mmCIF file with all atom_site columns, C-alpha atoms in Angstrom:
data_model
loop_
_atom_site.group_PDB
_atom_site.id
_atom_site.type_symbol
_atom_site.label_atom_id
_atom_site.label_alt_id
_atom_site.label_comp_id
_atom_site.label_asym_id
_atom_site.label_entity_id
_atom_site.label_seq_id
_atom_site.pdbx_PDB_ins_code
_atom_site.Cartn_x
_atom_site.Cartn_y
_atom_site.Cartn_z
_atom_site.occupancy
_atom_site.B_iso_or_equiv
_atom_site.pdbx_formal_charge
_atom_site.auth_seq_id
_atom_site.auth_comp_id
_atom_site.auth_asym_id
_atom_site.auth_atom_id
_atom_site.pdbx_PDB_model_num
ATOM 1   C CA . UNK A 1 1   ? 10.216 59.146 17.293  1.00 0.00 ? 227 UNK A CA 1
ATOM 2   C CA . UNK A 1 2   ? 13.950 58.786 17.393  1.00 0.00 ? 228 UNK A CA 1
ATOM 3   C CA . UNK A 1 3   ? 16.225 58.037 20.499  1.00 0.00 ? 229 UNK A CA 1
ATOM 4   C CA . UNK A 1 4   ? 19.430 59.876 20.499  1.00 0.00 ? 230 UNK A CA 1
ATOM 5   C CA . UNK A 1 5   ? 22.557 59.181 22.817  1.00 0.00 ? 231 UNK A CA 1
ATOM 6   C CA . UNK A 1 6   ? 26.121 60.344 22.822  1.00 0.00 ? 232 UNK A CA 1
ATOM 7   C CA . UNK A 1 7   ? 28.716 58.087 24.356  1.00 0.00 ? 233 UNK A CA 1
ATOM 8   C CA . UNK A 1 8   ? 32.489 57.029 24.134  1.00 0.00 ? 234 UNK A CA 1
ATOM 9   C CA . UNK A 1 9   ? 33.376 53.797 22.397  1.00 0.00 ? 235 UNK A CA 1
ATOM 10  C CA . UNK A 1 10  ? 36.828 51.949 22.287  1.00 0.00 ? 236 UNK A CA 1
ATOM 11  C CA . UNK A 1 11  ? 39.144 53.066 19.511  1.00 0.00 ? 237 UNK A CA 1
ATOM 12  C CA . UNK A 1 12  ? 42.540 52.097 18.388  1.00 0.00 ? 238 UNK A CA 1
ATOM 13  C CA . UNK A 1 13  ? 44.333 54.896 20.465  1.00 0.00 ? 239 UNK A CA 1
ATOM 14  C CA . UNK A 1 14  ? 41.684 55.775 23.081  1.00 0.00 ? 240 UNK A CA 1
ATOM 15  C CA . UNK A 1 15  ? 38.024 56.350 23.175  1.00 0.00 ? 241 UNK A CA 1
ATOM 16  C CA . UNK A 1 16  ? 36.038 57.673 20.398  1.00 0.00 ? 242 UNK A CA 1
ATOM 17  C CA . UNK A 1 17  ? 33.028 60.155 20.770  1.00 0.00 ? 243 UNK A CA 1
ATOM 18  C CA . UNK A 1 18  ? 30.012 59.013 18.965  1.00 0.00 ? 244 UNK A CA 1
ATOM 19  C CA . UNK A 1 19  ? 26.372 60.180 18.535  1.00 0.00 ? 245 UNK A CA 1
ATOM 20  C CA . UNK A 1 20  ? 24.013 57.179 18.035  1.00 0.00 ? 246 UNK A CA 1
ATOM 21  C CA . UNK A 1 21  ? 20.353 57.464 17.021  1.00 0.00 ? 247 UNK A CA 1
ATOM 22  C CA . UNK A 1 22  ? 17.996 54.694 16.559  1.00 0.00 ? 248 UNK A CA 1
ATOM 23  C CA . UNK A 1 23  ? 14.264 55.232 15.689  1.00 0.00 ? 249 UNK A CA 1
ATOM 24  C CA . UNK A 1 24  ? 11.412 54.026 17.813  1.00 0.00 ? 250 UNK A CA 1
ATOM 25  C CA . UNK A 1 25  ? 11.519 52.977 21.382  1.00 0.00 ? 251 UNK A CA 1
ATOM 26  C CA . UNK A 1 26  ? 15.154 52.140 22.171  1.00 0.00 ? 252 UNK A CA 1
ATOM 27  C CA . UNK A 1 27  ? 14.062 50.244 25.332  1.00 0.00 ? 253 UNK A CA 1
ATOM 28  C CA . UNK A 1 28  ? 12.554 47.470 23.066  1.00 0.00 ? 254 UNK A CA 1
ATOM 29  C CA . UNK A 1 29  ? 15.175 45.430 21.082  1.00 0.00 ? 255 UNK A CA 1
ATOM 30  C CA . UNK A 1 30  ? 12.435 44.595 18.555  1.00 0.00 ? 256 UNK A CA 1
ATOM 31  C CA . UNK A 1 31  ? 12.356 48.068 17.588  1.00 0.00 ? 257 UNK A CA 1
ATOM 32  C CA . UNK A 1 32  ? 15.864 48.381 17.039  1.00 0.00 ? 258 UNK A CA 1
ATOM 33  C CA . UNK A 1 33  ? 16.417 49.148 13.293  1.00 0.00 ? 259 UNK A CA 1
ATOM 34  C CA . UNK A 1 34  ? 18.578 46.624 11.315  1.00 0.00 ? 260 UNK A CA 1
ATOM 35  C CA . UNK A 1 35  ? 19.649 49.226 8.744   1.00 0.00 ? 261 UNK A CA 1
ATOM 36  C CA . UNK A 1 36  ? 22.499 51.449 9.911   1.00 0.00 ? 262 UNK A CA 1
ATOM 37  C CA . UNK A 1 37  ? 24.559 54.207 8.426   1.00 0.00 ? 263 UNK A CA 1
ATOM 38  C CA . UNK A 1 38  ? 27.964 55.138 9.873   1.00 0.00 ? 264 UNK A CA 1
ATOM 39  C CA . UNK A 1 39  ? 29.015 58.870 9.092   1.00 0.00 ? 265 UNK A CA 1
ATOM 40  C CA . UNK A 1 40  ? 32.401 60.244 8.659   1.00 0.00 ? 266 UNK A CA 1
ATOM 41  C CA . UNK A 1 41  ? 33.133 63.905 8.984   1.00 0.00 ? 267 UNK A CA 1
ATOM 42  C CA . UNK A 1 42  ? 35.364 66.464 7.079   1.00 0.00 ? 268 UNK A CA 1
ATOM 43  C CA . UNK A 1 43  ? 39.025 67.106 7.587   1.00 0.00 ? 269 UNK A CA 1
ATOM 44  C CA . UNK A 1 44  ? 39.925 67.528 11.339  1.00 0.00 ? 270 UNK A CA 1
ATOM 45  C CA . UNK A 1 45  ? 42.561 70.110 10.701  1.00 0.00 ? 271 UNK A CA 1
ATOM 46  C CA . UNK A 1 46  ? 40.107 72.437 8.993   1.00 0.00 ? 272 UNK A CA 1
ATOM 47  C CA . UNK A 1 47  ? 37.383 72.402 11.593  1.00 0.00 ? 273 UNK A CA 1
ATOM 48  C CA . UNK A 1 48  ? 35.708 69.192 10.545  1.00 0.00 ? 274 UNK A CA 1
ATOM 49  C CA . UNK A 1 49  ? 33.599 67.415 13.224  1.00 0.00 ? 275 UNK A CA 1
ATOM 50  C CA . UNK A 1 50  ? 30.592 65.277 13.384  1.00 0.00 ? 276 UNK A CA 1
ATOM 51  C CA . UNK A 1 51  ? 28.451 68.218 13.898  1.00 0.00 ? 277 UNK A CA 1
ATOM 52  C CA . UNK A 1 52  ? 29.253 69.693 10.388  1.00 0.00 ? 278 UNK A CA 1
ATOM 53  C CA . UNK A 1 53  ? 26.005 70.616 8.769   1.00 0.00 ? 279 UNK A CA 1
ATOM 54  C CA . UNK A 1 54  ? 26.305 68.372 5.561   1.00 0.00 ? 280 UNK A CA 1
ATOM 55  C CA . UNK A 1 55  ? 26.978 65.490 8.002   1.00 0.00 ? 281 UNK A CA 1
ATOM 56  C CA . UNK A 1 56  ? 23.994 66.414 10.238  1.00 0.00 ? 282 UNK A CA 1
ATOM 57  C CA . UNK A 1 57  ? 21.818 66.829 6.812   1.00 0.00 ? 283 UNK A CA 1
ATOM 58  C CA . UNK A 1 58  ? 22.893 63.205 5.736   1.00 0.00 ? 284 UNK A CA 1
ATOM 59  C CA . UNK A 1 59  ? 22.084 62.077 9.310   1.00 0.00 ? 285 UNK A CA 1
ATOM 60  C CA . UNK A 1 60  ? 18.746 63.555 9.367   1.00 0.00 ? 286 UNK A CA 1
ATOM 61  C CA . UNK A 1 61  ? 17.830 62.225 5.785   1.00 0.00 ? 287 UNK A CA 1
ATOM 62  C CA . UNK A 1 62  ? 18.903 58.626 6.792   1.00 0.00 ? 288 UNK A CA 1
ATOM 63  C CA . UNK A 1 63  ? 16.854 58.953 10.020  1.00 0.00 ? 289 UNK A CA 1
ATOM 64  C CA . UNK A 1 64  ? 13.722 59.846 8.142   1.00 0.00 ? 290 UNK A CA 1
ATOM 65  C CA . UNK A 1 65  ? 14.052 56.617 6.312   1.00 0.00 ? 291 UNK A CA 1
ATOM 66  C CA . UNK A 1 66  ? 14.242 54.847 9.478   1.00 0.00 ? 292 UNK A CA 1
ATOM 67  C CA . UNK A 1 67  ? 17.806 53.990 9.427   1.00 0.00 ? 293 UNK A CA 1
ATOM 68  C CA . UNK A 1 68  ? 19.788 54.042 12.671  1.00 0.00 ? 294 UNK A CA 1
ATOM 69  C CA . UNK A 1 69  ? 22.747 56.344 12.520  1.00 0.00 ? 295 UNK A CA 1
ATOM 70  C CA . UNK A 1 70  ? 26.090 56.528 14.007  1.00 0.00 ? 296 UNK A CA 1
ATOM 71  C CA . UNK A 1 71  ? 28.244 59.694 13.632  1.00 0.00 ? 297 UNK A CA 1
ATOM 72  C CA . UNK A 1 72  ? 31.603 59.947 15.268  1.00 0.00 ? 298 UNK A CA 1
ATOM 73  C CA . UNK A 1 73  ? 34.514 62.202 15.687  1.00 0.00 ? 299 UNK A CA 1
ATOM 74  C CA . UNK A 1 74  ? 37.890 61.213 14.463  1.00 0.00 ? 300 UNK A CA 1
ATOM 75  C CA . UNK A 1 75  ? 40.705 60.990 16.815  1.00 0.00 ? 301 UNK A CA 1
ATOM 76  C CA . UNK A 1 76  ? 41.748 64.359 18.388  1.00 0.00 ? 302 UNK A CA 1
ATOM 77  C CA . UNK A 1 77  ? 38.335 65.745 17.541  1.00 0.00 ? 303 UNK A CA 1
ATOM 78  C CA . UNK A 1 78  ? 35.835 66.935 20.288  1.00 0.00 ? 304 UNK A CA 1
ATOM 79  C CA . UNK A 1 79  ? 35.660 64.209 22.945  1.00 0.00 ? 305 UNK A CA 1
ATOM 80  C CA . UNK A 1 80  ? 37.622 61.650 21.009  1.00 0.00 ? 306 UNK A CA 1
ATOM 81  C CA . UNK A 1 81  ? 41.261 60.721 22.227  1.00 0.00 ? 307 UNK A CA 1
ATOM 82  C CA . UNK A 1 82  ? 44.400 60.715 20.123  1.00 0.00 ? 308 UNK A CA 1
ATOM 83  C CA . UNK A 1 83  ? 45.996 62.974 17.333  1.00 0.00 ? 309 UNK A CA 1
ATOM 84  C CA . UNK A 1 84  ? 45.353 63.408 13.639  1.00 0.00 ? 310 UNK A CA 1
ATOM 85  C CA . UNK A 1 85  ? 47.048 60.727 11.763  1.00 0.00 ? 311 UNK A CA 1
ATOM 86  C CA . UNK A 1 86  ? 47.102 61.971 7.967   1.00 0.00 ? 312 UNK A CA 1
ATOM 87  C CA . UNK A 1 87  ? 44.134 59.707 7.140   1.00 0.00 ? 313 UNK A CA 1
ATOM 88  C CA . UNK A 1 88  ? 45.643 56.394 8.171   1.00 0.00 ? 314 UNK A CA 1
ATOM 89  C CA . UNK A 1 89  ? 44.666 56.220 11.856  1.00 0.00 ? 315 UNK A CA 1
ATOM 90  C CA . UNK A 1 90  ? 41.303 57.729 10.800  1.00 0.00 ? 316 UNK A CA 1
ATOM 91  C CA . UNK A 1 91  ? 40.640 54.606 8.804   1.00 0.00 ? 317 UNK A CA 1
ATOM 92  C CA . UNK A 1 92  ? 41.308 52.597 12.129  1.00 0.00 ? 318 UNK A CA 1
ATOM 93  C CA . UNK A 1 93  ? 38.631 54.992 13.839  1.00 0.00 ? 319 UNK A CA 1
ATOM 94  C CA . UNK A 1 94  ? 36.026 54.182 11.168  1.00 0.00 ? 320 UNK A CA 1
ATOM 95  C CA . UNK A 1 95  ? 36.735 50.540 11.514  1.00 0.00 ? 321 UNK A CA 1
ATOM 96  C CA . UNK A 1 96  ? 36.606 50.765 15.271  1.00 0.00 ? 322 UNK A CA 1
ATOM 97  C CA . UNK A 1 97  ? 32.917 52.586 15.077  1.00 0.00 ? 323 UNK A CA 1
ATOM 98  C CA . UNK A 1 98  ? 31.791 49.771 12.555  1.00 0.00 ? 324 UNK A CA 1
ATOM 99  C CA . UNK A 1 99  ? 32.925 46.871 14.776  1.00 0.00 ? 325 UNK A CA 1
ATOM 100 C CA . UNK A 1 100 ? 31.598 48.401 17.909  1.00 0.00 ? 326 UNK A CA 1
ATOM 101 C CA . UNK A 1 101 ? 28.080 48.839 16.247  1.00 0.00 ? 327 UNK A CA 1
ATOM 102 C CA . UNK A 1 102 ? 28.165 45.254 14.860  1.00 0.00 ? 328 UNK A CA 1
ATOM 103 C CA . UNK A 1 103 ? 29.099 43.952 18.295  1.00 0.00 ? 329 UNK A CA 1
ATOM 104 C CA . UNK A 1 104 ? 26.377 45.846 20.098  1.00 0.00 ? 330 UNK A CA 1
ATOM 105 C CA . UNK A 1 105 ? 23.544 45.852 17.514  1.00 0.00 ? 331 UNK A CA 1
ATOM 106 C CA . UNK A 1 106 ? 21.932 43.900 15.025  1.00 0.00 ? 332 UNK A CA 1
ATOM 107 C CA . UNK A 1 107 ? 22.977 45.154 11.637  1.00 0.00 ? 333 UNK A CA 1
ATOM 108 C CA . UNK A 1 108 ? 21.548 43.650 8.478   1.00 0.00 ? 334 UNK A CA 1
ATOM 109 C CA . UNK A 1 109 ? 22.454 46.577 6.061   1.00 0.00 ? 335 UNK A CA 1
ATOM 110 C CA . UNK A 1 110 ? 25.451 48.802 6.463   1.00 0.00 ? 336 UNK A CA 1
ATOM 111 C CA . UNK A 1 111 ? 25.802 52.102 4.540   1.00 0.00 ? 337 UNK A CA 1
ATOM 112 C CA . UNK A 1 112 ? 29.038 54.044 5.027   1.00 0.00 ? 338 UNK A CA 1
ATOM 113 C CA . UNK A 1 113 ? 28.614 57.777 4.296   1.00 0.00 ? 339 UNK A CA 1
ATOM 114 C CA . UNK A 1 114 ? 31.252 60.472 4.359   1.00 0.00 ? 340 UNK A CA 1
ATOM 115 C CA . UNK A 1 115 ? 31.633 64.050 3.444   1.00 0.00 ? 341 UNK A CA 1
ATOM 116 C CA . UNK A 1 116 ? 34.851 65.565 1.848   1.00 0.00 ? 342 UNK A CA 1
ATOM 117 C CA . UNK A 1 117 ? 37.942 63.911 3.843   1.00 0.00 ? 343 UNK A CA 1
ATOM 118 C CA . UNK A 1 118 ? 35.221 61.444 5.443   1.00 0.00 ? 344 UNK A CA 1
ATOM 119 C CA . UNK A 1 119 ? 34.695 60.377 1.845   1.00 0.00 ? 345 UNK A CA 1
ATOM 120 C CA . UNK A 1 120 ? 38.168 59.373 1.510   1.00 0.00 ? 346 UNK A CA 1
ATOM 121 C CA . UNK A 1 121 ? 38.260 57.252 4.595   1.00 0.00 ? 347 UNK A CA 1
ATOM 122 C CA . UNK A 1 122 ? 35.075 55.527 3.738   1.00 0.00 ? 348 UNK A CA 1
ATOM 123 C CA . UNK A 1 123 ? 36.291 54.542 0.171   1.00 0.00 ? 349 UNK A CA 1
ATOM 124 C CA . UNK A 1 124 ? 39.535 53.243 1.727   1.00 0.00 ? 350 UNK A CA 1
ATOM 125 C CA . UNK A 1 125 ? 37.625 51.038 4.134   1.00 0.00 ? 351 UNK A CA 1
ATOM 126 C CA . UNK A 1 126 ? 34.632 50.094 2.136   1.00 0.00 ? 352 UNK A CA 1
ATOM 127 C CA . UNK A 1 127 ? 35.720 46.599 1.004   1.00 0.00 ? 353 UNK A CA 1
ATOM 128 C CA . UNK A 1 128 ? 37.324 45.703 4.315   1.00 0.00 ? 354 UNK A CA 1
ATOM 129 C CA . UNK A 1 129 ? 34.323 46.598 6.426   1.00 0.00 ? 355 UNK A CA 1
ATOM 130 C CA . UNK A 1 130 ? 32.107 44.698 3.851   1.00 0.00 ? 356 UNK A CA 1
ATOM 131 C CA . UNK A 1 131 ? 29.631 47.797 3.569   1.00 0.00 ? 357 UNK A CA 1
ATOM 132 C CA . UNK A 1 132 ? 26.522 47.060 1.645   1.00 0.00 ? 358 UNK A CA 1
ATOM 133 C CA . UNK A 1 133 ? 26.344 50.633 0.087   1.00 0.00 ? 359 UNK A CA 1
ATOM 134 C CA . UNK A 1 134 ? 28.270 53.927 0.122   1.00 0.00 ? 360 UNK A CA 1
ATOM 135 C CA . UNK A 1 135 ? 27.225 57.678 0.135   1.00 0.00 ? 361 UNK A CA 1
ATOM 136 C CA . UNK A 1 136 ? 30.054 59.942 -0.744  1.00 0.00 ? 362 UNK A CA 1
ATOM 137 C CA . UNK A 1 137 ? 29.734 63.863 -0.907  1.00 0.00 ? 363 UNK A CA 1
ATOM 138 C CA . UNK A 1 138 ? 32.421 65.996 -2.504  1.00 0.00 ? 364 UNK A CA 1
ATOM 139 C CA . UNK A 1 139 ? 35.248 63.324 -2.239  1.00 0.00 ? 365 UNK A CA 1
ATOM 140 C CA . UNK A 1 140 ? 38.550 65.164 -2.077  1.00 0.00 ? 366 UNK A CA 1
ATOM 141 C CA . UNK A 1 141 ? 40.015 63.683 -5.225  1.00 0.00 ? 367 UNK A CA 1
ATOM 142 C CA . UNK A 1 142 ? 42.430 66.452 -6.012  1.00 0.00 ? 368 UNK A CA 1
ATOM 143 C CA . UNK A 1 143 ? 43.934 66.304 -2.478  1.00 0.00 ? 369 UNK A CA 1
ATOM 144 C CA . UNK A 1 144 ? 44.512 62.550 -2.090  1.00 0.00 ? 370 UNK A CA 1
ATOM 145 C CA . UNK A 1 145 ? 45.450 59.632 -4.301  1.00 0.00 ? 371 UNK A CA 1
ATOM 146 C CA . UNK A 1 146 ? 42.298 58.102 -5.459  1.00 0.00 ? 372 UNK A CA 1
ATOM 147 C CA . UNK A 1 147 ? 44.007 55.960 -8.060  1.00 0.00 ? 373 UNK A CA 1
ATOM 148 C CA . UNK A 1 148 ? 42.024 52.687 -8.397  1.00 0.00 ? 374 UNK A CA 1
ATOM 149 C CA . UNK A 1 149 ? 40.072 53.472 -5.224  1.00 0.00 ? 375 UNK A CA 1
ATOM 150 C CA . UNK A 1 150 ? 36.565 52.160 -6.626  1.00 0.00 ? 376 UNK A CA 1
ATOM 151 C CA . UNK A 1 151 ? 34.235 50.198 -4.586  1.00 0.00 ? 377 UNK A CA 1
ATOM 152 C CA . UNK A 1 152 ? 32.246 47.193 -5.590  1.00 0.00 ? 378 UNK A CA 1
ATOM 153 C CA . UNK A 1 153 ? 29.160 47.711 -3.846  1.00 0.00 ? 379 UNK A CA 1
ATOM 154 C CA . UNK A 1 154 ? 26.283 50.224 -4.802  1.00 0.00 ? 380 UNK A CA 1
ATOM 155 C CA . UNK A 1 155 ? 27.742 53.644 -4.587  1.00 0.00 ? 381 UNK A CA 1
ATOM 156 C CA . UNK A 1 156 ? 26.114 57.089 -4.668  1.00 0.00 ? 382 UNK A CA 1
ATOM 157 C CA . UNK A 1 157 ? 28.222 60.184 -5.368  1.00 0.00 ? 383 UNK A CA 1
ATOM 158 C CA . UNK A 1 158 ? 26.967 63.686 -4.759  1.00 0.00 ? 384 UNK A CA 1
ATOM 159 C CA . UNK A 1 159 ? 29.061 66.698 -5.957  1.00 0.00 ? 385 UNK A CA 1
ATOM 160 C CA . UNK A 1 160 ? 28.551 70.441 -6.244  1.00 0.00 ? 386 UNK A CA 1
ATOM 161 C CA . UNK A 1 161 ? 29.657 72.140 -9.459  1.00 0.00 ? 387 UNK A CA 1
ATOM 162 C CA . UNK A 1 162 ? 30.845 75.365 -7.672  1.00 0.00 ? 388 UNK A CA 1
ATOM 163 C CA . UNK A 1 163 ? 33.055 73.445 -5.204  1.00 0.00 ? 389 UNK A CA 1
ATOM 164 C CA . UNK A 1 164 ? 35.609 75.943 -3.904  1.00 0.00 ? 390 UNK A CA 1
ATOM 165 C CA . UNK A 1 165 ? 37.760 73.215 -2.163  1.00 0.00 ? 391 UNK A CA 1
ATOM 166 C CA . UNK A 1 166 ? 37.655 70.151 -4.514  1.00 0.00 ? 392 UNK A CA 1
ATOM 167 C CA . UNK A 1 167 ? 38.077 70.199 -8.287  1.00 0.00 ? 393 UNK A CA 1
ATOM 168 C CA . UNK A 1 168 ? 34.704 69.035 -9.266  1.00 0.00 ? 394 UNK A CA 1
ATOM 169 C CA . UNK A 1 169 ? 35.718 68.136 -12.886 1.00 0.00 ? 395 UNK A CA 1
ATOM 170 C CA . UNK A 1 170 ? 38.403 66.029 -11.429 1.00 0.00 ? 396 UNK A CA 1
ATOM 171 C CA . UNK A 1 171 ? 35.810 64.269 -9.275  1.00 0.00 ? 397 UNK A CA 1
ATOM 172 C CA . UNK A 1 172 ? 33.694 63.289 -12.367 1.00 0.00 ? 398 UNK A CA 1
ATOM 173 C CA . UNK A 1 173 ? 36.803 62.188 -14.358 1.00 0.00 ? 399 UNK A CA 1
ATOM 174 C CA . UNK A 1 174 ? 37.836 59.935 -11.643 1.00 0.00 ? 400 UNK A CA 1
ATOM 175 C CA . UNK A 1 175 ? 34.425 58.518 -11.118 1.00 0.00 ? 401 UNK A CA 1
ATOM 176 C CA . UNK A 1 176 ? 33.503 57.605 -14.557 1.00 0.00 ? 402 UNK A CA 1
ATOM 177 C CA . UNK A 1 177 ? 36.646 55.463 -14.831 1.00 0.00 ? 403 UNK A CA 1
ATOM 178 C CA . UNK A 1 178 ? 35.145 53.093 -12.324 1.00 0.00 ? 404 UNK A CA 1
ATOM 179 C CA . UNK A 1 179 ? 34.294 49.487 -13.545 1.00 0.00 ? 405 UNK A CA 1
ATOM 180 C CA . UNK A 1 180 ? 30.996 50.153 -11.881 1.00 0.00 ? 406 UNK A CA 1
ATOM 181 C CA . UNK A 1 181 ? 30.221 53.837 -12.071 1.00 0.00 ? 407 UNK A CA 1
ATOM 182 C CA . UNK A 1 182 ? 28.520 55.317 -9.252  1.00 0.00 ? 408 UNK A CA 1
ATOM 183 C CA . UNK A 1 183 ? 24.982 56.983 -9.279  1.00 0.00 ? 409 UNK A CA 1
ATOM 184 C CA . UNK A 1 184 ? 26.203 60.676 -9.692  1.00 0.00 ? 410 UNK A CA 1
ATOM 185 C CA . UNK A 1 185 ? 24.049 63.528 -8.503  1.00 0.00 ? 411 UNK A CA 1
ATOM 186 C CA . UNK A 1 186 ? 25.421 66.864 -9.589  1.00 0.00 ? 412 UNK A CA 1
ATOM 187 C CA . UNK A 1 187 ? 24.276 70.276 -8.186  1.00 0.00 ? 413 UNK A CA 1
ATOM 188 C CA . UNK A 1 188 ? 25.683 73.055 -10.623 1.00 0.00 ? 414 UNK A CA 1
ATOM 189 C CA . UNK A 1 189 ? 25.249 75.818 -8.203  1.00 0.00 ? 415 UNK A CA 1
ATOM 190 C CA . UNK A 1 190 ? 26.317 74.069 -4.977  1.00 0.00 ? 416 UNK A CA 1
ATOM 191 C CA . UNK A 1 191 ? 29.459 74.975 -3.110  1.00 0.00 ? 417 UNK A CA 1
ATOM 192 C CA . UNK A 1 192 ? 31.732 72.574 -1.132  1.00 0.00 ? 418 UNK A CA 1
ATOM 193 C CA . UNK A 1 193 ? 29.625 72.882 1.789   1.00 0.00 ? 419 UNK A CA 1
ATOM 194 C CA . UNK A 1 194 ? 26.315 73.076 -0.059  1.00 0.00 ? 420 UNK A CA 1
ATOM 195 C CA . UNK A 1 195 ? 25.300 76.541 1.355   1.00 0.00 ? 421 UNK A CA 1
ATOM 196 C CA . UNK A 1 196 ? 21.658 77.072 0.596   1.00 0.00 ? 422 UNK A CA 1
ATOM 197 C CA . UNK A 1 197 ? 21.521 73.632 -1.032  1.00 0.00 ? 423 UNK A CA 1
ATOM 198 C CA . UNK A 1 198 ? 21.015 71.344 2.125   1.00 0.00 ? 424 UNK A CA 1
ATOM 199 C CA . UNK A 1 199 ? 17.354 70.755 1.358   1.00 0.00 ? 425 UNK A CA 1
ATOM 200 C CA . UNK A 1 200 ? 18.346 69.662 -2.033  1.00 0.00 ? 426 UNK A CA 1
ATOM 201 C CA . UNK A 1 201 ? 21.102 67.235 -0.549  1.00 0.00 ? 427 UNK A CA 1
ATOM 202 C CA . UNK A 1 202 ? 18.552 65.712 1.950   1.00 0.00 ? 428 UNK A CA 1
ATOM 203 C CA . UNK A 1 203 ? 16.109 65.242 -0.941  1.00 0.00 ? 429 UNK A CA 1
ATOM 204 C CA . UNK A 1 204 ? 18.576 63.437 -2.836  1.00 0.00 ? 430 UNK A CA 1
ATOM 205 C CA . UNK A 1 205 ? 19.368 60.937 -0.161  1.00 0.00 ? 431 UNK A CA 1
ATOM 206 C CA . UNK A 1 206 ? 15.807 60.351 0.712   1.00 0.00 ? 432 UNK A CA 1
ATOM 207 C CA . UNK A 1 207 ? 14.839 59.662 -2.933  1.00 0.00 ? 433 UNK A CA 1
ATOM 208 C CA . UNK A 1 208 ? 17.916 57.265 -3.454  1.00 0.00 ? 434 UNK A CA 1
ATOM 209 C CA . UNK A 1 209 ? 17.745 55.239 -0.351  1.00 0.00 ? 435 UNK A CA 1
#
């Protein structure tokens, strides 16, 4: 049984809206999970929120593996204060969420997961936040500068072959240049938002982690 709560936490330019889910009885500290995943959502200016169905699918997949999950809205989205900041301020939002989690909860293992724009934010902050592992879905390689943006920790990359937003071939070309190439999971028939492929997406996450 999972315990879910929505709350506001301190951010760099105001409060951030987060959704926190921990397995088990949340009243017992001993039952609090020590493995956590923080989830970053798609582009705020194109309707991206923490309620995006790909983010929710990742969230449920990690919860099924007994991870605690923390999804959050970037500044200016939903109940989060502030305004869109071109990807720079959003990195501060991720850092704020991770720092808050570590200050309030025992975290032995931290996974950073991101979808689309959220993947970019995750990859930019992975080293600084000392993540133990990454899960990136449809990173927007054709929209932002990903040159040299290769993490050193274990890394899973999930990409659809029919992505109508991101150049999927460019994603592969970028990923295989890494010193430590990620574990790549390719779904030939999947679109950017994984329409009718969400079960496959969830199965990949539960199989890998």
